[in-house]
PDB file of C-alpha atoms in Angstrom:
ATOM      1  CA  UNK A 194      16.046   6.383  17.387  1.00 61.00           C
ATOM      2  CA  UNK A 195      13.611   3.841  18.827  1.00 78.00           C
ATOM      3  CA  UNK A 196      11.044   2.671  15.826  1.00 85.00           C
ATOM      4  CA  UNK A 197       7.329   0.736  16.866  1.00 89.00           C
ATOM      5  CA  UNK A 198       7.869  -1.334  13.848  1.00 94.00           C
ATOM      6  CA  UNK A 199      10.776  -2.997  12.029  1.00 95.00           C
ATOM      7  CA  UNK A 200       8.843  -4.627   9.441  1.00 97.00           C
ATOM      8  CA  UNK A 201       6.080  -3.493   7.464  1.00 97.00           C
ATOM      9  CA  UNK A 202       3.583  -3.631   4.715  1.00 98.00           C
ATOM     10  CA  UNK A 203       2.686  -0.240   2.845  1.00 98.00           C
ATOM     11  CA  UNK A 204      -0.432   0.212   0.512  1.00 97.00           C
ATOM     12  CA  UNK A 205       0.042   2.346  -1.925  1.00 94.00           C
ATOM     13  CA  UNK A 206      -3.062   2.942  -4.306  1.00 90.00           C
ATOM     14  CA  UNK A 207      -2.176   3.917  -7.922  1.00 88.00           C
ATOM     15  CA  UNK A 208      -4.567   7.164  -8.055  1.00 88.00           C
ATOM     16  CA  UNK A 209      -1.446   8.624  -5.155  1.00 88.00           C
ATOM     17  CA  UNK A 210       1.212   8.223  -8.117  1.00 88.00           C
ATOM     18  CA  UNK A 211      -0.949  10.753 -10.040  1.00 88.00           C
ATOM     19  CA  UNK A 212      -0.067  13.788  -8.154  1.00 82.00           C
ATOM     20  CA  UNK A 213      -2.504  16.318  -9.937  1.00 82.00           C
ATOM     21  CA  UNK A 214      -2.840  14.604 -13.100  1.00 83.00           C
ATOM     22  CA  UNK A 215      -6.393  12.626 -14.284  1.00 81.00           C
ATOM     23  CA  UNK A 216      -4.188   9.334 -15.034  1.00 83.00           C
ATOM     24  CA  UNK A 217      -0.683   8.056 -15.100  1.00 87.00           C
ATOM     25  CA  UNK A 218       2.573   8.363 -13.068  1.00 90.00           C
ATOM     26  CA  UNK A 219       3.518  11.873 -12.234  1.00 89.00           C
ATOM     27  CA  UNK A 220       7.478  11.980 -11.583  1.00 93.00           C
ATOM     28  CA  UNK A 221       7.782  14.573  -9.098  1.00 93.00           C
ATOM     29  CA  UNK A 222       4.632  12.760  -6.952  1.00 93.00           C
ATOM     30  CA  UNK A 223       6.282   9.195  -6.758  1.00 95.00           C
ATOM     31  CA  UNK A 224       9.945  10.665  -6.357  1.00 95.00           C
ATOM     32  CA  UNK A 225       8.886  12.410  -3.222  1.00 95.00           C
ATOM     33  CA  UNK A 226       6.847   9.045  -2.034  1.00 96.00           C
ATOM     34  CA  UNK A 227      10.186   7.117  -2.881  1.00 97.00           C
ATOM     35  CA  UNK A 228      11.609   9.905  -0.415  1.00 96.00           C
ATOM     36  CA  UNK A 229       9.449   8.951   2.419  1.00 96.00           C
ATOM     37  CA  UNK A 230       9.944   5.170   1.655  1.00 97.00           C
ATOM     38  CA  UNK A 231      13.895   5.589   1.442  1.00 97.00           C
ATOM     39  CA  UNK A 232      14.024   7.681   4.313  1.00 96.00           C
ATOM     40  CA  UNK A 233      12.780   4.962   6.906  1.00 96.00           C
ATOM     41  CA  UNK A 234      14.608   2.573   4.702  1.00 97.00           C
ATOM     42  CA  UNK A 235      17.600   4.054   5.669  1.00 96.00           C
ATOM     43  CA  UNK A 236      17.063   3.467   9.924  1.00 95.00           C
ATOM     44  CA  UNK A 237      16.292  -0.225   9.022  1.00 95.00           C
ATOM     45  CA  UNK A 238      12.717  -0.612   8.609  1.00 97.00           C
ATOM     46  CA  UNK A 239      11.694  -3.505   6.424  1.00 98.00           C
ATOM     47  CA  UNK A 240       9.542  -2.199   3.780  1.00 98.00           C
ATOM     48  CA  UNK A 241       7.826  -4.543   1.604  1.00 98.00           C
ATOM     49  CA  UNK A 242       4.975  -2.729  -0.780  1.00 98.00           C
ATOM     50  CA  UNK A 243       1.581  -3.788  -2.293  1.00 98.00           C
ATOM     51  CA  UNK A 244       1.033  -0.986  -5.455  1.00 95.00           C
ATOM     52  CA  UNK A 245      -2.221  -0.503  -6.758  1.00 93.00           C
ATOM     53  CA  UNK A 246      -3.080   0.147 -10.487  1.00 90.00           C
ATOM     54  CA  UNK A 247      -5.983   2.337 -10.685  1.00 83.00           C
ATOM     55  CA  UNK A 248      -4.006   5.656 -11.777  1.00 83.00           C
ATOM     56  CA  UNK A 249      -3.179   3.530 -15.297  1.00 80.00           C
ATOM     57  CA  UNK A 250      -6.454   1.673 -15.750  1.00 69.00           C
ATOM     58  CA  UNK A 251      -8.253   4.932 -15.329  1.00 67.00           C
ATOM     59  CA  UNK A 252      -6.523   6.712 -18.360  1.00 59.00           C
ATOM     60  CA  UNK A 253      -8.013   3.032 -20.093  1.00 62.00           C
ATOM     61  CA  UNK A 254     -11.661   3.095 -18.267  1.00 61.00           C
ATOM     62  CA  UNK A 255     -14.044   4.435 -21.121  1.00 61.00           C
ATOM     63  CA  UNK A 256     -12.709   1.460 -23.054  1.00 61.00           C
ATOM     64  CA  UNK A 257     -13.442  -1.230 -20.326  1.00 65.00           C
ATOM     65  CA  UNK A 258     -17.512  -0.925 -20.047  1.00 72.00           C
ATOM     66  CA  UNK A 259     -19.101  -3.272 -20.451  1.00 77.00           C
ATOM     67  CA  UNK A 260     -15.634  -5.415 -20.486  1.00 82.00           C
ATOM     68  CA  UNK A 261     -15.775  -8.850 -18.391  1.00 87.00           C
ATOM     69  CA  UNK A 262     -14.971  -8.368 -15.030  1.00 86.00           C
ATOM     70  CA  UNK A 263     -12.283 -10.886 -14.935  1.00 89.00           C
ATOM     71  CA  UNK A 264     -11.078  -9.323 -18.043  1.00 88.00           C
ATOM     72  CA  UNK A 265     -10.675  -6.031 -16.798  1.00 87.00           C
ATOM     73  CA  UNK A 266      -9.271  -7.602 -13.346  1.00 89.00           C
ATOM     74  CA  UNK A 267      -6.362  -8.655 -15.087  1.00 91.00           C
ATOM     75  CA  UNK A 268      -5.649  -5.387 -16.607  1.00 89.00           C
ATOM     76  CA  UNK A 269      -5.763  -4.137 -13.723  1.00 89.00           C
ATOM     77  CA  UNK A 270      -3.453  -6.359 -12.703  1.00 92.00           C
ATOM     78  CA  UNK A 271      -0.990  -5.473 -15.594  1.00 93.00           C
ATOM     79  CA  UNK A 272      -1.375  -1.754 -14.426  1.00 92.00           C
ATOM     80  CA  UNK A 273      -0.111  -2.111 -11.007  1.00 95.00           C
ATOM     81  CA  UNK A 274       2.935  -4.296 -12.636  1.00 96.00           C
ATOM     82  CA  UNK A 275       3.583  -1.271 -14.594  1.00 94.00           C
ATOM     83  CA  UNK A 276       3.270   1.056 -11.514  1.00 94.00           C
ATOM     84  CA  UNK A 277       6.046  -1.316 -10.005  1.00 96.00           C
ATOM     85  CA  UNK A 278       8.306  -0.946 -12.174  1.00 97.00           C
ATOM     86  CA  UNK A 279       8.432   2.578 -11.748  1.00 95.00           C
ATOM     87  CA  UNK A 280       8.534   2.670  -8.271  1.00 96.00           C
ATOM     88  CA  UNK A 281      11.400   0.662  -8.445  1.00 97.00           C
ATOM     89  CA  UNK A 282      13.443   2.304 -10.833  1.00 97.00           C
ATOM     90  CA  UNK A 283      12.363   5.545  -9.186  1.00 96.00           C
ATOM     91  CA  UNK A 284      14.070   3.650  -5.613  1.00 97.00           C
ATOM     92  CA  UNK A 285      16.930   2.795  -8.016  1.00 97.00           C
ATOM     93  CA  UNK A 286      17.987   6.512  -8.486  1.00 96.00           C
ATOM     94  CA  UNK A 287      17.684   6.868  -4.852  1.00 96.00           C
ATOM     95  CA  UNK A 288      19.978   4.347  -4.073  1.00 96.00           C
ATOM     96  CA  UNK A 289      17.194   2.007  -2.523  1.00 97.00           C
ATOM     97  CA  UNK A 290      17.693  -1.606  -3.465  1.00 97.00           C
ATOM     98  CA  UNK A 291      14.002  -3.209  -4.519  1.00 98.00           C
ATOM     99  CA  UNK A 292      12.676  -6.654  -5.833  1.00 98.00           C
ATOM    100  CA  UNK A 293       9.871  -6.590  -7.846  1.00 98.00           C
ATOM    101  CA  UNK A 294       7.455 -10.142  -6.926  1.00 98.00           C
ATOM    102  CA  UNK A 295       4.755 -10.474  -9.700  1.00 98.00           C
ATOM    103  CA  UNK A 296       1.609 -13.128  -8.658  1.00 97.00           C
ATOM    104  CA  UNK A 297       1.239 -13.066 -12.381  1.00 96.00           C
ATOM    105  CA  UNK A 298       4.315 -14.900 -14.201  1.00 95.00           C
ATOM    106  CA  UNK A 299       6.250 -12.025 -16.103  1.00 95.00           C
ATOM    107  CA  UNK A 300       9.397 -13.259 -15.697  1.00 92.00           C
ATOM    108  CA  UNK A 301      11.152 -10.867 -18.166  1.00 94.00           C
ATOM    109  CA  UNK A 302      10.239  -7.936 -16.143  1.00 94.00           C
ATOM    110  CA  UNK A 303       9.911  -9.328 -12.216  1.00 96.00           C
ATOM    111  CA  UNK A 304      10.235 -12.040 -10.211  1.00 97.00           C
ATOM    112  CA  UNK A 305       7.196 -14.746  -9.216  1.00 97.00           C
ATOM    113  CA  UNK A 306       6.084 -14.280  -5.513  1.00 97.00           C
ATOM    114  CA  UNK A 307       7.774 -16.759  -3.726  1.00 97.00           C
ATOM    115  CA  UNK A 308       7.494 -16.259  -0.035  1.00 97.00           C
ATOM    116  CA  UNK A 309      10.827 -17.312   0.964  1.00 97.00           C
ATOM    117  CA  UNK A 310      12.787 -15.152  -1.344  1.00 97.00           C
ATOM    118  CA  UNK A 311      11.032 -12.121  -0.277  1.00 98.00           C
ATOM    119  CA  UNK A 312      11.404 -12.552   3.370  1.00 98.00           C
ATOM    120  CA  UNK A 313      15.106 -12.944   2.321  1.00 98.00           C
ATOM    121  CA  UNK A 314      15.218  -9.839   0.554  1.00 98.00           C
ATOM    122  CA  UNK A 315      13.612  -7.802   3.966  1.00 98.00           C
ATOM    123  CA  UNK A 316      16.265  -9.199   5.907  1.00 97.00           C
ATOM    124  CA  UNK A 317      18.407  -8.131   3.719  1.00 97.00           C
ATOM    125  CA  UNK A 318      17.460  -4.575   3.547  1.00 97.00           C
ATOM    126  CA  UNK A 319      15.823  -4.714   0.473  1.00 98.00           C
ATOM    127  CA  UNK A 320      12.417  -2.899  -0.275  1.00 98.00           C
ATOM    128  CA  UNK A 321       9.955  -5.458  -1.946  1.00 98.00           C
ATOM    129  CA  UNK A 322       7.253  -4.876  -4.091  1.00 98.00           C
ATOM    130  CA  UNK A 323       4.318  -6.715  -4.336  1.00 98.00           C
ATOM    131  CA  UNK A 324       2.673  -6.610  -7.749  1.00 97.00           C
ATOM    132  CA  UNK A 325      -0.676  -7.535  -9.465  1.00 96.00           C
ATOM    133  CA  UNK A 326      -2.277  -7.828  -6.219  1.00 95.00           C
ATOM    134  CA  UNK A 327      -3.190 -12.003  -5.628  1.00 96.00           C
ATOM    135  CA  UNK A 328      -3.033 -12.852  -9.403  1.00 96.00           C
ATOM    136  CA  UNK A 329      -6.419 -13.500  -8.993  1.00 95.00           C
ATOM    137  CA  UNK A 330      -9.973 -11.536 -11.005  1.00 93.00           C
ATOM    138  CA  UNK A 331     -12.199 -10.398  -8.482  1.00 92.00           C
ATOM    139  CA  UNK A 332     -10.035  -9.688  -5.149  1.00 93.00           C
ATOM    140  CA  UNK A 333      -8.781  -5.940  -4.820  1.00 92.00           C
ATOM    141  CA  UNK A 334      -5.234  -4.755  -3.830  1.00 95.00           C
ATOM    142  CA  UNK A 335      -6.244  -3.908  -0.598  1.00 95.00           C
ATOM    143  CA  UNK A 336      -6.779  -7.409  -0.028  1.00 96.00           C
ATOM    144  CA  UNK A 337      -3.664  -8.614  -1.647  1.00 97.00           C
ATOM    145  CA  UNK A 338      -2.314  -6.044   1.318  1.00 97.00           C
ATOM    146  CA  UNK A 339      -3.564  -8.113   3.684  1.00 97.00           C
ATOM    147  CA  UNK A 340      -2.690 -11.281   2.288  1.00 97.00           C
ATOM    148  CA  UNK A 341       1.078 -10.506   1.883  1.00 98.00           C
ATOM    149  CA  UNK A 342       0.818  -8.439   5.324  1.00 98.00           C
ATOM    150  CA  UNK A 343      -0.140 -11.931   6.614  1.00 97.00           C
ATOM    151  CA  UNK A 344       2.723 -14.144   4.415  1.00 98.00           C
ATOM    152  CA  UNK A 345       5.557 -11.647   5.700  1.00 98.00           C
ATOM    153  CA  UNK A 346       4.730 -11.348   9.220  1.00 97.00           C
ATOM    154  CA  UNK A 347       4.433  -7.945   8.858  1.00 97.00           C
ATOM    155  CA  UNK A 348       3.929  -5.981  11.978  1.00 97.00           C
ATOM    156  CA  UNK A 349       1.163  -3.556  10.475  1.00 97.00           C
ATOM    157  CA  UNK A 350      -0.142  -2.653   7.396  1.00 97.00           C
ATOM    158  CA  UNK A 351      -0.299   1.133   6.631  1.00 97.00           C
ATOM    159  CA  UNK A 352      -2.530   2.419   3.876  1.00 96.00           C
ATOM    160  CA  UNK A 353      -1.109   5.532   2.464  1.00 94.00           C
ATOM    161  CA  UNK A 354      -3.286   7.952   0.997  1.00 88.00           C
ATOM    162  CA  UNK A 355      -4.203  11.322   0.215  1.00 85.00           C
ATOM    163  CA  UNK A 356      -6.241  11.697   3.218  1.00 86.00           C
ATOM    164  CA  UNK A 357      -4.758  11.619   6.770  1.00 89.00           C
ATOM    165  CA  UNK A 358      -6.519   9.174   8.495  1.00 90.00           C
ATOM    166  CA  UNK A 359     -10.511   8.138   8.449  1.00 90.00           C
ATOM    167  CA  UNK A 360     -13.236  10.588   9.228  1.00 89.00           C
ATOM    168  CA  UNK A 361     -16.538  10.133  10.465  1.00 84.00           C
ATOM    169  CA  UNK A 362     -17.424  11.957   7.165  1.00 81.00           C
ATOM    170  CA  UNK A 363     -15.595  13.472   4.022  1.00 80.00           C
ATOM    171  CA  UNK A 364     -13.585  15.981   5.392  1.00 80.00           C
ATOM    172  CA  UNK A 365     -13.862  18.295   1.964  1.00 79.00           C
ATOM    173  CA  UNK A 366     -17.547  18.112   1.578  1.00 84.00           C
ATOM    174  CA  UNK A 367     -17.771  18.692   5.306  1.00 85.00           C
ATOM    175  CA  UNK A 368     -15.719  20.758   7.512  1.00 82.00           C
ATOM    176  CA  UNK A 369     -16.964  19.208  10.882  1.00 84.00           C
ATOM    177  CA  UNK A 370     -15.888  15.989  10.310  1.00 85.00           C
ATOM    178  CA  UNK A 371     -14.205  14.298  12.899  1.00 89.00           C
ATOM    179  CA  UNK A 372     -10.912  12.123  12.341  1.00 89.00           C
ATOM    180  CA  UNK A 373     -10.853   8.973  14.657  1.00 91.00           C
ATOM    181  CA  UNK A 374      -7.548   7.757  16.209  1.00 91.00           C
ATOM    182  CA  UNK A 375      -8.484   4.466  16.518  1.00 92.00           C
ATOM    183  CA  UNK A 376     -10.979   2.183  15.974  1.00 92.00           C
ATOM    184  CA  UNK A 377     -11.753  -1.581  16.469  1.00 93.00           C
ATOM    185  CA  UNK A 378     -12.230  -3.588  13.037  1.00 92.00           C
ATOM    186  CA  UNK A 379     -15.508  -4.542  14.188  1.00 91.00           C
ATOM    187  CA  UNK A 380     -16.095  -0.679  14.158  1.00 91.00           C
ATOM    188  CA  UNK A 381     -14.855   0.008  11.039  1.00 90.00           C
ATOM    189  CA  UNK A 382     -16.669  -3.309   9.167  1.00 87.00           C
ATOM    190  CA  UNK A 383     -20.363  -2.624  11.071  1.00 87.00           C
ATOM    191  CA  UNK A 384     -19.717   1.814   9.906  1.00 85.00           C
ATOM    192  CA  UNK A 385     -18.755   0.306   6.878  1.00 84.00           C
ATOM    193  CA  UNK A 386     -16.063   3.730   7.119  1.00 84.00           C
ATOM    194  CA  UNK A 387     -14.082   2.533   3.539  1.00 80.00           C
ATOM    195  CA  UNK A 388     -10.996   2.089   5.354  1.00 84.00           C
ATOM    196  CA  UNK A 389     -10.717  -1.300   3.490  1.00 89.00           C
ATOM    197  CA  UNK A 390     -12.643  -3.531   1.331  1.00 89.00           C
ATOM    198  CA  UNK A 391     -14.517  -5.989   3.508  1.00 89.00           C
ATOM    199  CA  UNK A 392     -12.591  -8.795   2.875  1.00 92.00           C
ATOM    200  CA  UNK A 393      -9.080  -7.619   3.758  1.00 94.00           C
ATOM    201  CA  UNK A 394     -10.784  -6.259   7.045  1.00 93.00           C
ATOM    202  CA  UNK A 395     -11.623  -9.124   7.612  1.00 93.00           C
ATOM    203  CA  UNK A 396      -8.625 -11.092   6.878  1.00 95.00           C
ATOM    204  CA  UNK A 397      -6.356  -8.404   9.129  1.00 95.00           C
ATOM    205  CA  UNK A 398      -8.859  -8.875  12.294  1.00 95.00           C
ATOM    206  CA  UNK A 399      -8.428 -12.813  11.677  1.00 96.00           C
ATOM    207  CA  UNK A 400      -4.552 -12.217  11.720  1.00 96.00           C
ATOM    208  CA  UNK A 401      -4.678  -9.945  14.495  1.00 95.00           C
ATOM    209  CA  UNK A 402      -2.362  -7.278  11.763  1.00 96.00           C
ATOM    210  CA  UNK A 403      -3.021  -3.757  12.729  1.00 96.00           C
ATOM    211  CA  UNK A 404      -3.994  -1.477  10.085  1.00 96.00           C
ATOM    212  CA  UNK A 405      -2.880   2.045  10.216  1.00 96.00           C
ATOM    213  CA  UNK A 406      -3.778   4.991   7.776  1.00 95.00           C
ATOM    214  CA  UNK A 407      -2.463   7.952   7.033  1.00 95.00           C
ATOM    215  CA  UNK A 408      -1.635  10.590   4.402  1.00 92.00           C
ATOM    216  CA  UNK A 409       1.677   9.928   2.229  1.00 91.00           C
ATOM    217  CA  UNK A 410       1.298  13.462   1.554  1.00 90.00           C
ATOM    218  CA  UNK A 411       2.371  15.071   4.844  1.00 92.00           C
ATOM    219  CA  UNK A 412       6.337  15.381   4.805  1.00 93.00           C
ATOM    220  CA  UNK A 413       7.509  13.435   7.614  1.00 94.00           C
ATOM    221  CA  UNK A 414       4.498  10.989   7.937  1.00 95.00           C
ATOM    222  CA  UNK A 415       5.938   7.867   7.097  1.00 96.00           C
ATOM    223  CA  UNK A 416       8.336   8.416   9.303  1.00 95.00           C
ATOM    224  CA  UNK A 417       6.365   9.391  12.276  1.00 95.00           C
ATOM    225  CA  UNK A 418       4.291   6.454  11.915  1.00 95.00           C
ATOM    226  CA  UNK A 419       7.016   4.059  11.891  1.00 95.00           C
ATOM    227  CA  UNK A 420       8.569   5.973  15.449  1.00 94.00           C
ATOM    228  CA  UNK A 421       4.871   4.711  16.523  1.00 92.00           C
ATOM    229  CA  UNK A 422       3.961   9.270  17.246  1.00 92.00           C
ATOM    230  CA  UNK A 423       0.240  10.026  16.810  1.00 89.00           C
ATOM    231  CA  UNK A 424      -0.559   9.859  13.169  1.00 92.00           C
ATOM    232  CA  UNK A 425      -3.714   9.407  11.196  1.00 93.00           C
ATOM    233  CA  UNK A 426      -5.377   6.254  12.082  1.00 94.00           C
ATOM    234  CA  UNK A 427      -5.157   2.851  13.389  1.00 95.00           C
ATOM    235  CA  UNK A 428      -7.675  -0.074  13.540  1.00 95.00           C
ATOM    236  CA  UNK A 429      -7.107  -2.731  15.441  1.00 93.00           C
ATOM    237  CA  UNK A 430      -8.810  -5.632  17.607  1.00 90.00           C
TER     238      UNK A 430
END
């Protein structure tokens, strides 16, 4: 089977873990992501992971106003480390072999990011997750994405969500709305279209990394974005 991309970078946001639930880690949900994931695994794509931690702060959000925003950063932080850990013991019952990196230092439950030993790790075969995002208050996930997209080499960073690509408006609120195929960054930071936050945008035009979004949702996605087949979209320069 001839694949676009050997190596890449997936997004996953915390609030897809959640299936239908208002917060948390639904099992069924990330065992049929870990499907997806394990699946192109298994015709030797390198799959490294940046995990968001929104589905865990959320259930912890009435609490945080008013909270310092570096403060709640770092929870944040601690959620996605948590959302990590499940992934990878959810790839563990799969058979998928997965390091967890931490930018924060937790070394009874993950490793530090260390560049070296994760590039190792993909050439190895192993999935690597990338947790609380650049260890840093203030910068999102979507730019720790970016970032590690960057470190790896990564051929592309895809953004899975629960929408399949980006519209030129919200496709529930309005049924006309028209889902692009590709756009240029410059298109997506001057329509300020949400497909990421301004400074990983900016980052991935810099680095010339393509970013391509699609829904996780869709059986088969993953995998059809990987064969490079027409799926959701793709900004590039």
């Amino acid at each position: 089977m001839k694949l676009a991309y050997q190596r890449i970078l997936l997004k996953l946001s915390g609030e897809a873990l959640m299936g239908e639930d208002a917060y948390g880690i639904n099992r069924a949900t990330i065992d049929r992501i870990v499907a997806e994931i394990a699946a192109v695994v298994r015709q030797g794509v390198q799959v490294a992971v940046v995990i968001g931690g929104g589905n865990i702060f959320r259930g912890l959000a009435p609490g945080a106003i008013g909270m310092d925003r570096a403060t709640a950063d770092y929870m944040g932080m601690l959620a996605t480390v948590m959302n990590a850990l499940a992934l990878q013991d959810a790839m563990r019952r799969v058979e998928v072999v997965s390091r967890v990196q931490s930018a924060l230092n937790l070394e009874q439950v993950a490793e530090p990011y260390i560049r070296g030993k994760a590039l190792r790790y993909l050439e190895e075969g192993k999935v690597v997750i990338f947790a609380a995002g650049t260890g840093n208050p203030f910068f999102t996930t979507d730019t720790a994405a970016a970032l590690r997209g960057a470190e790896i080499s990564a051929e592309v960073v895809l953004k899975a969500t629960k929408v399949d690509g980006i519209y030129t408006d919200d496709p529930k609120k309005n049924p006309d709305a028209r889902r692009y195929l590709r756009l240029t960054f410059e298109e997506a930071i001057v329509n300020n279209l949400k497909v990421m936050d301004a400074t990983a945008l900016t980052l991935c035009r810099d680095q010339n990394l393509p970013i391509g979004v699609f829904s996780i949702f869709k059986p088969g996605a993953l995998m059809r974005v990987v064969r490079g087949e027409p799926e959701g979209t793709f900004v590039t320069n």
